[in-house]
Amino acid sequence: MTYALLNTPVLLTASLLLACVCIDANMGKIPKDKQTCQELGLQGECVETHDCLCLCYTVTAKGTSVEAAYFGELGYELLLYSPSIYYLHMLGSLKKTIGPSGSAAYNYFSPNHTELTVPRRWCPGTYTHHYLHRVPFDYTSWQPAPYKKHFKNTKLKYKKPLVIIHNKFAREWADPPVNFIDIPTLMQLAEFLKLQYTVVYIRPTPRLEGYSTDSNEMLQFNDHEELRRVHPEVLFFHELMERHHEHDFNKLQLMLHANCDYFISTQGGNSVIASYFAGTNVIYAVKGHELESDLAYKELYPRLAMDSRKHGVIQHVRTYDELLTFVRQNF
C-alpha cells in the first residue's frame, strides 16, 4: 500500500517511517550537517538537502504528519514553500513549522510555529516546487493561503479607499539598485493618487520590528523625506507600526493589504505579497528571472489570489512612463 505525499510515493506500514529534506544554510546558528533536523527540533533522518529548507514527514498506519522549516527569501517562500505547506495543512497533515523572525503571520495556519533570529537567504522552495521559473509550472500539491480572507479587519479602515505603494532601494545580485521607483516618479504617483485614495508607502528598513532581512544590502534613499515634505497626506508604514505596536511588521502589513484593492510594487517579494490580495497590482521590474518567460506575471502571480474566487489583475511595466500611464488609466 502506498501514500502519495508531495508526489513522493511512501511505503505505508504499521511501523514508523521517517524521511526528511533538511537545510544546508551555512549561516548563524543554523547547522549544516545531517543533525540539522534534530537540532531544529524536527525528528527524522536527512535523505536530501537543499539550502534553507527542512521538510520532515512521519508516516504510520494512522496517517501522515509533517514538520517543516524554511529560511529562504520571502518571494520564494510565498510562491513555492507556503502554498505547498498550506496544501498539507488542508490535508490535515501539517504539525509544526519553523521560520525566521516575522514569519508567524505568513504561517498563521500552522498549529505550532517557531521563529528563529536568523537572516533570510536565497534558496529553492520545496523539492516538488523547487524552481520558480520553470515552464510549465507544476500546480500539484500547491494551494495559496487565503491571506485576504484571514486578515480582513475593521481596524485599518480609512475615509478614502486604500492604495499601497511598495518600494525598495537595495543592492540587487551584488549590483546597484535597478528595480526601484525613483523619487520624481513617486512624487507624480502621490500627486495623482492622494486626491482619491489614502496612500500608504512601504519601503522597509532593517530596524523595523518583525522585518527579516536577506542578503541584499539596503542603501540610503531620501524618499521618505521628500514624500513627507511635498505630500504630507501620504501615510508611512513605519509610522503605522508605531500606532499599532501590538503587531509586528508582517502581520500589520497583511492586515493592511487585506483591506486594499490597489497596489503598486517592484520586482521581488513585495510584488508577491501584493499579488495575494485579488486586486490590481502593477509591478515595476526591469531585471530578474521573472522576466525570462510569461510564467510569473501572466500565470503564477494572478493565481495567488485564487482563494478570493477571482484572480488578481497583474500588470508588468518596464519604464516609469508605463507605470504612470497605467496608474492614471486604471486607478
C-alpha atoms as a printed R data frame, in Angstrom:
    type eleno elety resid chain resno       x      y       z
1   ATOM     1    CA   MET     A     1   0.000  0.000   0.000
2   ATOM     2    CA   THR     A     2   1.346  3.467  -0.850
3   ATOM     3    CA   TYR     A     3   0.506  7.005   0.214
4   ATOM     4    CA   ALA     A     4   1.459  9.925  -2.051
5   ATOM     5    CA   LEU     A     5   2.925 12.834  -0.108
6   ATOM     6    CA   LEU     A     6   4.153 15.788  -2.203
7   ATOM     7    CA   ASN     A     7   4.264 13.461  -5.239
8   ATOM     8    CA   THR     A     8   6.676 11.141  -3.400
9   ATOM     9    CA   PRO     A     9   5.474  7.527  -3.074
10  ATOM    10    CA   VAL     A    10   5.980  6.420   0.519
11  ATOM    11    CA   LEU     A    11   5.559  2.884   1.774
12  ATOM    12    CA   LEU     A    12   2.796  2.915   4.359
13  ATOM    13    CA   THR     A    13   3.280  0.297   7.042
14  ATOM    14    CA   ALA     A    14   2.299 -0.104  10.657
15  ATOM    15    CA   SER     A    15   5.834  0.790  11.688
16  ATOM    16    CA   LEU     A    16   7.107  4.366  11.773
17  ATOM    17    CA   LEU     A    17   8.745  5.677   8.614
18  ATOM    18    CA   LEU     A    18  10.701  8.940   8.674
19  ATOM    19    CA   ALA     A    19  12.064 10.973   5.803
20  ATOM    20    CA   CYS     A    20  13.462 14.472   5.760
21  ATOM    21    CA   VAL     A    21  14.695 17.187   3.443
22  ATOM    22    CA   CYS     A    22  16.998 19.280   5.618
23  ATOM    23    CA   ILE     A    23  18.507 22.731   5.350
24  ATOM    24    CA   ASP     A    24  22.093 23.439   4.452
25  ATOM    25    CA   ALA     A    25  22.001 27.065   5.471
26  ATOM    26    CA   ASN     A    26  25.652 27.725   6.358
27  ATOM    27    CA   MET     A    27  24.694 30.748   8.435
28  ATOM    28    CA   GLY     A    28  24.395 31.856  12.041
29  ATOM    29    CA   LYS     A    29  23.084 29.258  14.471
30  ATOM    30    CA   ILE     A    30  21.661 27.025  11.765
31  ATOM    31    CA   PRO     A    31  23.845 23.902  11.389
32  ATOM    32    CA   LYS     A    32  24.666 22.444   8.002
33  ATOM    33    CA   ASP     A    33  25.083 18.737   8.631
34  ATOM    34    CA   LYS     A    34  22.681 15.823   8.915
35  ATOM    35    CA   GLN     A    35  21.897 16.729  12.506
36  ATOM    36    CA   THR     A    36  20.119 19.863  11.306
37  ATOM    37    CA   CYS     A    37  16.589 18.496  11.642
38  ATOM    38    CA   GLN     A    38  17.172 17.163  15.128
39  ATOM    39    CA   GLU     A    39  18.836 20.384  16.267
40  ATOM    40    CA   LEU     A    40  15.830 22.328  14.989
41  ATOM    41    CA   GLY     A    41  13.604 20.000  16.943
42  ATOM    42    CA   LEU     A    42  12.376 18.157  13.855
43  ATOM    43    CA   GLN     A    43  12.587 14.382  14.006
44  ATOM    44    CA   GLY     A    44  13.855 12.328  11.100
45  ATOM    45    CA   GLU     A    45  16.786 11.186   9.004
46  ATOM    46    CA   CYS     A    46  18.012 13.541   6.291
47  ATOM    47    CA   VAL     A    47  17.816 11.918   2.892
48  ATOM    48    CA   GLU     A    48  18.141 15.018   0.692
49  ATOM    49    CA   THR     A    49  19.480 18.542   1.266
50  ATOM    50    CA   HIS     A    50  18.541 22.000  -0.011
51  ATOM    51    CA   ASP     A    51  19.671 25.382   1.279
52  ATOM    52    CA   CYS     A    52  17.344 26.838   3.899
53  ATOM    53    CA   LEU     A    53  14.770 24.040   3.788
54  ATOM    54    CA   CYS     A    54  13.871 21.276   6.215
55  ATOM    55    CA   LEU     A    55  10.847 19.124   5.492
56  ATOM    56    CA   CYS     A    56  10.231 16.024   7.621
57  ATOM    57    CA   TYR     A    57   7.293 13.719   7.396
58  ATOM    58    CA   THR     A    58   6.226 10.823   9.540
59  ATOM    59    CA   VAL     A    59   4.011  8.129   8.092
60  ATOM    60    CA   THR     A    60   2.238  5.480  10.141
61  ATOM    61    CA   ALA     A    61  -0.808  3.339   9.647
62  ATOM    62    CA   LYS     A    62  -2.800  6.136  11.303
63  ATOM    63    CA   GLY     A    63  -1.786  8.820   8.827
64  ATOM    64    CA   THR     A    64   0.896 11.350   7.981
65  ATOM    65    CA   SER     A    65   2.276 14.310   9.912
66  ATOM    66    CA   VAL     A    66   4.649 16.934   8.536
67  ATOM    67    CA   GLU     A    67   7.144 19.269  10.225
68  ATOM    68    CA   ALA     A    68   8.847 21.972   8.160
69  ATOM    69    CA   ALA     A    69  11.404 24.767   8.444
70  ATOM    70    CA   TYR     A    70  12.267 27.401   5.835
71  ATOM    71    CA   PHE     A    71  14.687 30.352   5.844
72  ATOM    72    CA   GLY     A    72  14.706 31.354   2.174
73  ATOM    73    CA   GLU     A    73  13.865 34.676   0.552
74  ATOM    74    CA   LEU     A    74  10.312 35.878   1.113
75  ATOM    75    CA   GLY     A    75   9.334 35.728  -2.553
76  ATOM    76    CA   TYR     A    76  10.324 32.077  -2.814
77  ATOM    77    CA   GLU     A    77   8.575 31.330   0.466
78  ATOM    78    CA   LEU     A    78   5.277 32.822  -0.695
79  ATOM    79    CA   LEU     A    79   5.430 31.390  -4.217
80  ATOM    80    CA   LEU     A    80   6.784 27.901  -3.577
81  ATOM    81    CA   TYR     A    81   7.062 26.866   0.064
82  ATOM    82    CA   SER     A    82   3.965 28.414   1.655
83  ATOM    83    CA   PRO     A    83   1.459 27.081  -0.910
84  ATOM    84    CA   SER     A    84   2.989 23.619  -0.502
85  ATOM    85    CA   ILE     A    85   2.668 23.528   3.276
86  ATOM    86    CA   TYR     A    86  -0.764 25.195   3.191
87  ATOM    87    CA   TYR     A    87  -1.812 22.317   0.936
88  ATOM    88    CA   LEU     A    88  -0.537 19.922   3.611
89  ATOM    89    CA   HIS     A    89  -2.455 21.902   6.231
90  ATOM    90    CA   MET     A    90  -5.639 21.444   4.217
91  ATOM    91    CA   LEU     A    91  -4.956 17.704   4.191
92  ATOM    92    CA   GLY     A    92  -4.689 17.805   7.973
93  ATOM    93    CA   SER     A    93  -1.038 16.713   7.873
94  ATOM    94    CA   LEU     A    94   0.863 19.834   8.978
95  ATOM    95    CA   LYS     A    95   2.137 19.542  12.558
96  ATOM    96    CA   LYS     A    96   4.895 22.114  13.058
97  ATOM    97    CA   THR     A    97   6.730 24.921  11.217
98  ATOM    98    CA   ILE     A    98   9.879 26.976  11.858
99  ATOM    99    CA   GLY     A    99  10.939 30.205  10.141
100 ATOM   100    CA   PRO     A   100  12.903 33.452  10.523
101 ATOM   101    CA   SER     A   101  11.792 36.469  12.566
102 ATOM   102    CA   GLY     A   102   8.456 37.835  11.417
103 ATOM   103    CA   SER     A   103   7.312 34.644   9.708
104 ATOM   104    CA   ALA     A   104   4.469 33.813  12.106
105 ATOM   105    CA   ALA     A   105   1.853 35.812  10.192
106 ATOM   106    CA   TYR     A   106   2.620 34.036   6.921
107 ATOM   107    CA   ASN     A   107   2.282 30.719   8.760
108 ATOM   108    CA   TYR     A   108  -0.900 31.616  10.671
109 ATOM   109    CA   PHE     A   109  -2.410 28.256   9.693
110 ATOM   110    CA   SER     A   110   0.389 26.276  11.351
111 ATOM   111    CA   PRO     A   111  -0.682 24.583  14.602
112 ATOM   112    CA   ASN     A   112   2.798 25.209  16.059
113 ATOM   113    CA   HIS     A   113   5.100 27.868  14.591
114 ATOM   114    CA   THR     A   114   8.505 28.911  15.961
115 ATOM   115    CA   GLU     A   115  10.648 31.873  14.860
116 ATOM   116    CA   LEU     A   116  14.461 31.892  14.912
117 ATOM   117    CA   THR     A   117  16.576 35.051  14.698
118 ATOM   118    CA   VAL     A   118  18.458 34.262  11.505
119 ATOM   119    CA   PRO     A   119  18.612 36.172   8.201
120 ATOM   120    CA   ARG     A   120  16.848 35.015   5.079
121 ATOM   121    CA   ARG     A   121  18.936 33.917   2.095
122 ATOM   122    CA   TRP     A   122  18.383 32.702  -1.409
123 ATOM   123    CA   CYS     A   123  17.361 29.086  -1.787
124 ATOM   124    CA   PRO     A   124  14.853 26.949  -3.681
125 ATOM   125    CA   GLY     A   125  11.388 26.117  -2.492
126 ATOM   126    CA   THR     A   126  10.289 22.573  -1.700
127 ATOM   127    CA   TYR     A   127  11.608 19.541  -3.504
128 ATOM   128    CA   THR     A   128   8.414 19.329  -5.558
129 ATOM   129    CA   HIS     A   129   8.299 23.079  -6.278
130 ATOM   130    CA   HIS     A   130  11.975 23.923  -6.162
131 ATOM   131    CA   TYR     A   131  12.384 26.145  -9.212
132 ATOM   132    CA   LEU     A   132  10.233 29.219  -9.622
133 ATOM   133    CA   HIS     A   133  10.781 29.937 -13.301
134 ATOM   134    CA   ARG     A   134  10.258 26.507 -14.871
135 ATOM   135    CA   VAL     A   135   7.612 26.320 -17.586
136 ATOM   136    CA   PRO     A   136   5.135 24.712 -17.258
137 ATOM   137    CA   PHE     A   137   4.771 25.187 -13.501
138 ATOM   138    CA   ASP     A   138   3.517 22.187 -11.509
139 ATOM   139    CA   TYR     A   139   0.396 23.188  -9.569
140 ATOM   140    CA   THR     A   140   0.060 19.764  -7.986
141 ATOM   141    CA   SER     A   141   0.056 19.965  -4.169
142 ATOM   142    CA   TRP     A   142   0.132 23.777  -4.429
143 ATOM   143    CA   GLN     A   143  -2.545 25.947  -2.806
144 ATOM   144    CA   PRO     A   144  -2.004 29.588  -1.721
145 ATOM   145    CA   ALA     A   145  -3.185 30.514   1.756
146 ATOM   146    CA   PRO     A   146  -6.282 32.791   1.940
147 ATOM   147    CA   TYR     A   147  -4.459 35.775   3.446
148 ATOM   148    CA   LYS     A   148  -7.070 38.314   2.343
149 ATOM   149    CA   LYS     A   149  -9.907 36.435   3.991
150 ATOM   150    CA   HIS     A   150  -7.967 35.665   7.165
151 ATOM   151    CA   PHE     A   151  -6.514 39.155   7.772
152 ATOM   152    CA   LYS     A   152  -9.552 41.245   6.736
153 ATOM   153    CA   ASN     A   153 -10.258 43.694   9.570
154 ATOM   154    CA   THR     A   154 -12.058 46.840  10.666
155 ATOM   155    CA   LYS     A   155  -9.100 48.417  12.461
156 ATOM   156    CA   LEU     A   156  -7.239 49.682   9.377
157 ATOM   157    CA   LYS     A   157 -10.124 51.474   7.691
158 ATOM   158    CA   TYR     A   158  -9.913 54.987   6.204
159 ATOM   159    CA   LYS     A   159 -12.300 57.543   4.717
160 ATOM   160    CA   LYS     A   160 -10.848 57.043   1.268
161 ATOM   161    CA   PRO     A   161 -10.063 53.630  -0.268
162 ATOM   162    CA   LEU     A   162  -6.513 52.409   0.191
163 ATOM   163    CA   VAL     A   163  -3.728 52.280  -2.337
164 ATOM   164    CA   ILE     A   164  -0.406 50.775  -1.255
165 ATOM   165    CA   ILE     A   165   2.901 51.720  -2.869
166 ATOM   166    CA   HIS     A   166   5.759 49.292  -2.288
167 ATOM   167    CA   ASN     A   167   9.326 50.299  -2.987
168 ATOM   168    CA   LYS     A   168  12.882 49.187  -2.271
169 ATOM   169    CA   PHE     A   169  16.368 50.566  -2.651
170 ATOM   170    CA   ALA     A   170  18.994 47.905  -2.154
171 ATOM   171    CA   ARG     A   171  21.795 46.119  -3.926
172 ATOM   172    CA   GLU     A   172  20.455 43.503  -6.302
173 ATOM   173    CA   TRP     A   173  22.575 40.476  -7.172
174 ATOM   174    CA   ALA     A   174  25.520 42.436  -5.657
175 ATOM   175    CA   ASP     A   175  24.945 45.259  -8.169
176 ATOM   176    CA   PRO     A   176  23.470 48.766  -7.720
177 ATOM   177    CA   PRO     A   177  19.661 49.078  -7.460
178 ATOM   178    CA   VAL     A   178  17.587 48.908 -10.656
179 ATOM   179    CA   ASN     A   179  14.141 47.650  -9.616
180 ATOM   180    CA   PHE     A   180  13.038 50.700  -7.668
181 ATOM   181    CA   ILE     A   181  10.665 53.634  -8.160
182 ATOM   182    CA   ASP     A   182  12.690 56.832  -8.272
183 ATOM   183    CA   ILE     A   183  11.745 59.949  -6.322
184 ATOM   184    CA   PRO     A   184  10.383 62.026  -9.255
185 ATOM   185    CA   THR     A   185   8.051 59.161 -10.190
186 ATOM   186    CA   LEU     A   186   6.987 58.749  -6.561
187 ATOM   187    CA   MET     A   187   6.100 62.442  -6.454
188 ATOM   188    CA   GLN     A   188   3.886 62.127  -9.529
189 ATOM   189    CA   LEU     A   189   2.182 58.996  -8.216
190 ATOM   190    CA   ALA     A   190   1.418 60.657  -4.878
191 ATOM   191    CA   GLU     A   191   0.152 63.830  -6.555
192 ATOM   192    CA   PHE     A   192  -2.347 61.867  -8.636
193 ATOM   193    CA   LEU     A   193  -3.415 59.225  -6.096
194 ATOM   194    CA   LYS     A   194  -3.878 61.326  -2.967
195 ATOM   195    CA   LEU     A   195  -6.953 63.017  -4.429
196 ATOM   196    CA   GLN     A   196  -8.993 59.786  -4.450
197 ATOM   197    CA   TYR     A   197  -7.105 57.409  -2.169
198 ATOM   198    CA   THR     A   198  -5.473 57.046   1.204
199 ATOM   199    CA   VAL     A   199  -1.907 56.408   0.080
200 ATOM   200    CA   VAL     A   200   0.327 54.170   2.213
201 ATOM   201    CA   TYR     A   201   4.002 53.990   1.341
202 ATOM   202    CA   ILE     A   202   6.059 50.924   2.310
203 ATOM   203    CA   ARG     A   203   9.812 50.735   1.991
204 ATOM   204    CA   PRO     A   204  11.248 48.577   4.771
205 ATOM   205    CA   THR     A   205  14.309 49.471   6.790
206 ATOM   206    CA   PRO     A   206  16.356 46.873   8.700
207 ATOM   207    CA   ARG     A   207  15.310 48.105  12.151
208 ATOM   208    CA   LEU     A   208  11.580 47.570  11.739
209 ATOM   209    CA   GLU     A   209  10.329 45.028  14.269
210 ATOM   210    CA   GLY     A   210   9.422 41.724  12.683
211 ATOM   211    CA   TYR     A   211  11.113 42.506   9.366
212 ATOM   212    CA   SER     A   212  13.672 39.845   8.462
213 ATOM   213    CA   THR     A   213  16.492 40.991   6.219
214 ATOM   214    CA   ASP     A   214  18.110 38.956   3.468
215 ATOM   215    CA   SER     A   215  21.421 39.116   1.602
216 ATOM   216    CA   ASN     A   216  20.551 42.332  -0.298
217 ATOM   217    CA   GLU     A   217  22.151 45.347   1.377
218 ATOM   218    CA   MET     A   218  19.748 48.275   1.857
219 ATOM   219    CA   LEU     A   219  21.101 51.653   0.729
220 ATOM   220    CA   GLN     A   220  20.407 55.262   1.679
221 ATOM   221    CA   PHE     A   221  17.380 56.754  -0.094
222 ATOM   222    CA   ASN     A   222  15.690 60.099   0.616
223 ATOM   223    CA   ASP     A   223  12.206 59.026  -0.440
224 ATOM   224    CA   HIS     A   224  10.586 59.342   2.988
225 ATOM   225    CA   GLU     A   225  11.900 62.856   3.499
226 ATOM   226    CA   GLU     A   226  10.795 64.072   0.079
227 ATOM   227    CA   LEU     A   227   7.349 62.496   0.264
228 ATOM   228    CA   ARG     A   228   6.753 63.965   3.719
229 ATOM   229    CA   ARG     A   229   7.865 67.412   2.546
230 ATOM   230    CA   VAL     A   230   5.830 67.554  -0.675
231 ATOM   231    CA   HIS     A   231   2.917 65.225   0.100
232 ATOM   232    CA   PRO     A   232   2.222 65.180   3.846
233 ATOM   233    CA   GLU     A   233  -1.050 63.352   3.172
234 ATOM   234    CA   VAL     A   234   0.882 60.139   2.450
235 ATOM   235    CA   LEU     A   235   0.946 57.629   5.305
236 ATOM   236    CA   PHE     A   236   4.203 55.818   6.029
237 ATOM   237    CA   PHE     A   237   4.073 52.208   7.065
238 ATOM   238    CA   HIS     A   238   6.777 52.563   9.724
239 ATOM   239    CA   GLU     A   239   4.632 55.248  11.383
240 ATOM   240    CA   LEU     A   240   1.578 52.992  11.259
241 ATOM   241    CA   MET     A   241   3.673 50.422  13.104
242 ATOM   242    CA   GLU     A   242   4.252 52.928  15.875
243 ATOM   243    CA   ARG     A   243   0.493 53.429  16.206
244 ATOM   244    CA   HIS     A   244  -0.253 49.700  16.088
245 ATOM   245    CA   HIS     A   245   2.764 48.435  18.003
246 ATOM   246    CA   GLU     A   246   0.863 45.330  19.147
247 ATOM   247    CA   HIS     A   247   1.514 43.855  15.672
248 ATOM   248    CA   ASP     A   248   4.860 43.091  14.068
249 ATOM   249    CA   PHE     A   249   5.822 44.207  10.550
250 ATOM   250    CA   ASN     A   250   4.371 41.315   8.590
251 ATOM   251    CA   LYS     A   251   1.118 40.912  10.498
252 ATOM   252    CA   LEU     A   252   0.312 44.619  10.184
253 ATOM   253    CA   GLN     A   253   1.308 44.532   6.522
254 ATOM   254    CA   LEU     A   254  -1.039 41.627   5.808
255 ATOM   255    CA   MET     A   255  -3.858 43.324   7.727
256 ATOM   256    CA   LEU     A   256  -3.364 46.493   5.678
257 ATOM   257    CA   HIS     A   257  -3.239 44.584   2.384
258 ATOM   258    CA   ALA     A   258  -6.404 42.672   3.242
259 ATOM   259    CA   ASN     A   259  -8.298 45.992   3.235
260 ATOM   260    CA   CYS     A   260  -6.786 47.175  -0.055
261 ATOM   261    CA   ASP     A   261  -7.542 46.514  -3.728
262 ATOM   262    CA   TYR     A   262  -4.915 48.675  -5.470
263 ATOM   263    CA   PHE     A   263  -1.175 48.057  -5.284
264 ATOM   264    CA   ILE     A   264   2.000 49.422  -6.853
265 ATOM   265    CA   SER     A   265   5.040 47.224  -6.325
266 ATOM   266    CA   THR     A   266   8.522 46.421  -7.561
267 ATOM   267    CA   GLN     A   267  10.287 43.213  -8.548
268 ATOM   268    CA   GLY     A   268  10.816 40.868  -5.604
269 ATOM   269    CA   GLY     A   269   8.975 39.731  -2.514
270 ATOM   270    CA   ASN     A   270   6.822 42.851  -2.183
271 ATOM   271    CA   SER     A   271   5.234 42.200  -5.590
272 ATOM   272    CA   VAL     A   272   4.405 38.653  -4.492
273 ATOM   273    CA   ILE     A   273   2.735 39.868  -1.293
274 ATOM   274    CA   ALA     A   274   0.622 42.395  -3.217
275 ATOM   275    CA   SER     A   275  -0.471 39.697  -5.681
276 ATOM   276    CA   TYR     A   276  -2.126 37.635  -2.937
277 ATOM   277    CA   PHE     A   277  -4.983 40.098  -2.384
278 ATOM   278    CA   ALA     A   278  -7.148 39.836  -5.521
279 ATOM   279    CA   GLY     A   279  -6.823 43.462  -6.535
280 ATOM   280    CA   THR     A   280  -4.909 45.345  -9.223
281 ATOM   281    CA   ASN     A   281  -1.151 45.103  -8.810
282 ATOM   282    CA   VAL     A   282   1.138 46.968 -11.193
283 ATOM   283    CA   ILE     A   283   4.735 45.733 -10.913
284 ATOM   284    CA   TYR     A   284   7.757 47.773 -11.972
285 ATOM   285    CA   ALA     A   285  10.513 45.337 -12.973
286 ATOM   286    CA   VAL     A   286  13.441 45.795 -15.328
287 ATOM   287    CA   LYS     A   287  15.663 42.924 -14.186
288 ATOM   288    CA   GLY     A   288  15.098 39.474 -12.704
289 ATOM   289    CA   HIS     A   289  14.328 35.875 -13.615
290 ATOM   290    CA   GLU     A   290  10.625 36.741 -13.639
291 ATOM   291    CA   LEU     A   291  11.212 38.444 -16.994
292 ATOM   292    CA   GLU     A   292  12.555 35.270 -18.636
293 ATOM   293    CA   SER     A   293   9.081 33.991 -19.545
294 ATOM   294    CA   ASP     A   294   5.386 34.775 -19.163
295 ATOM   295    CA   LEU     A   295   5.060 32.363 -16.231
296 ATOM   296    CA   ALA     A   296   5.445 34.799 -13.328
297 ATOM   297    CA   TYR     A   297   3.358 37.840 -14.177
298 ATOM   298    CA   LYS     A   298   0.828 36.298 -16.572
299 ATOM   299    CA   GLU     A   299   0.156 32.947 -14.910
300 ATOM   300    CA   LEU     A   300   1.627 32.340 -11.451
301 ATOM   301    CA   TYR     A   301   1.118 35.696  -9.716
302 ATOM   302    CA   PRO     A   302  -2.575 36.022 -10.707
303 ATOM   303    CA   ARG     A   303  -3.230 32.578  -9.210
304 ATOM   304    CA   LEU     A   304  -2.029 33.669  -5.776
305 ATOM   305    CA   ALA     A   305  -5.402 35.325  -5.163
306 ATOM   306    CA   MET     A   306  -7.402 32.242  -6.113
307 ATOM   307    CA   ASP     A   307  -8.778 31.933  -2.572
308 ATOM   308    CA   SER     A   308 -10.798 35.099  -3.245
309 ATOM   309    CA   ARG     A   309 -12.692 33.325  -6.059
310 ATOM   310    CA   LYS     A   310 -11.147 35.594  -8.631
311 ATOM   311    CA   HIS     A   311  -7.669 36.037  -9.969
312 ATOM   312    CA   GLY     A   312  -5.840 39.285  -9.367
313 ATOM   313    CA   VAL     A   313  -5.059 41.755 -12.163
314 ATOM   314    CA   ILE     A   314  -1.290 41.785 -12.609
315 ATOM   315    CA   GLN     A   315   0.329 44.345 -14.902
316 ATOM   316    CA   HIS     A   316   4.068 44.351 -15.504
317 ATOM   317    CA   VAL     A   317   5.724 47.597 -16.643
318 ATOM   318    CA   ARG     A   318   9.342 48.276 -17.566
319 ATOM   319    CA   THR     A   319   9.502 52.080 -17.560
320 ATOM   320    CA   TYR     A   320   8.365 54.876 -15.259
321 ATOM   321    CA   ASP     A   321   6.239 56.321 -18.062
322 ATOM   322    CA   GLU     A   322   4.428 52.982 -18.432
323 ATOM   323    CA   LEU     A   323   3.883 52.879 -14.681
324 ATOM   324    CA   LEU     A   324   2.413 56.374 -14.531
325 ATOM   325    CA   THR     A   325   0.198 55.787 -17.568
326 ATOM   326    CA   PHE     A   326  -1.224 52.543 -16.196
327 ATOM   327    CA   VAL     A   327  -1.981 54.055 -12.790
328 ATOM   328    CA   ARG     A   328  -3.682 57.102 -14.301
329 ATOM   329    CA   GLN     A   329  -5.854 54.919 -16.523
330 ATOM   330    CA   ASN     A   330  -6.718 52.126 -14.082
331 ATOM   331    CA   PHE     A   331  -6.654 53.525 -10.536
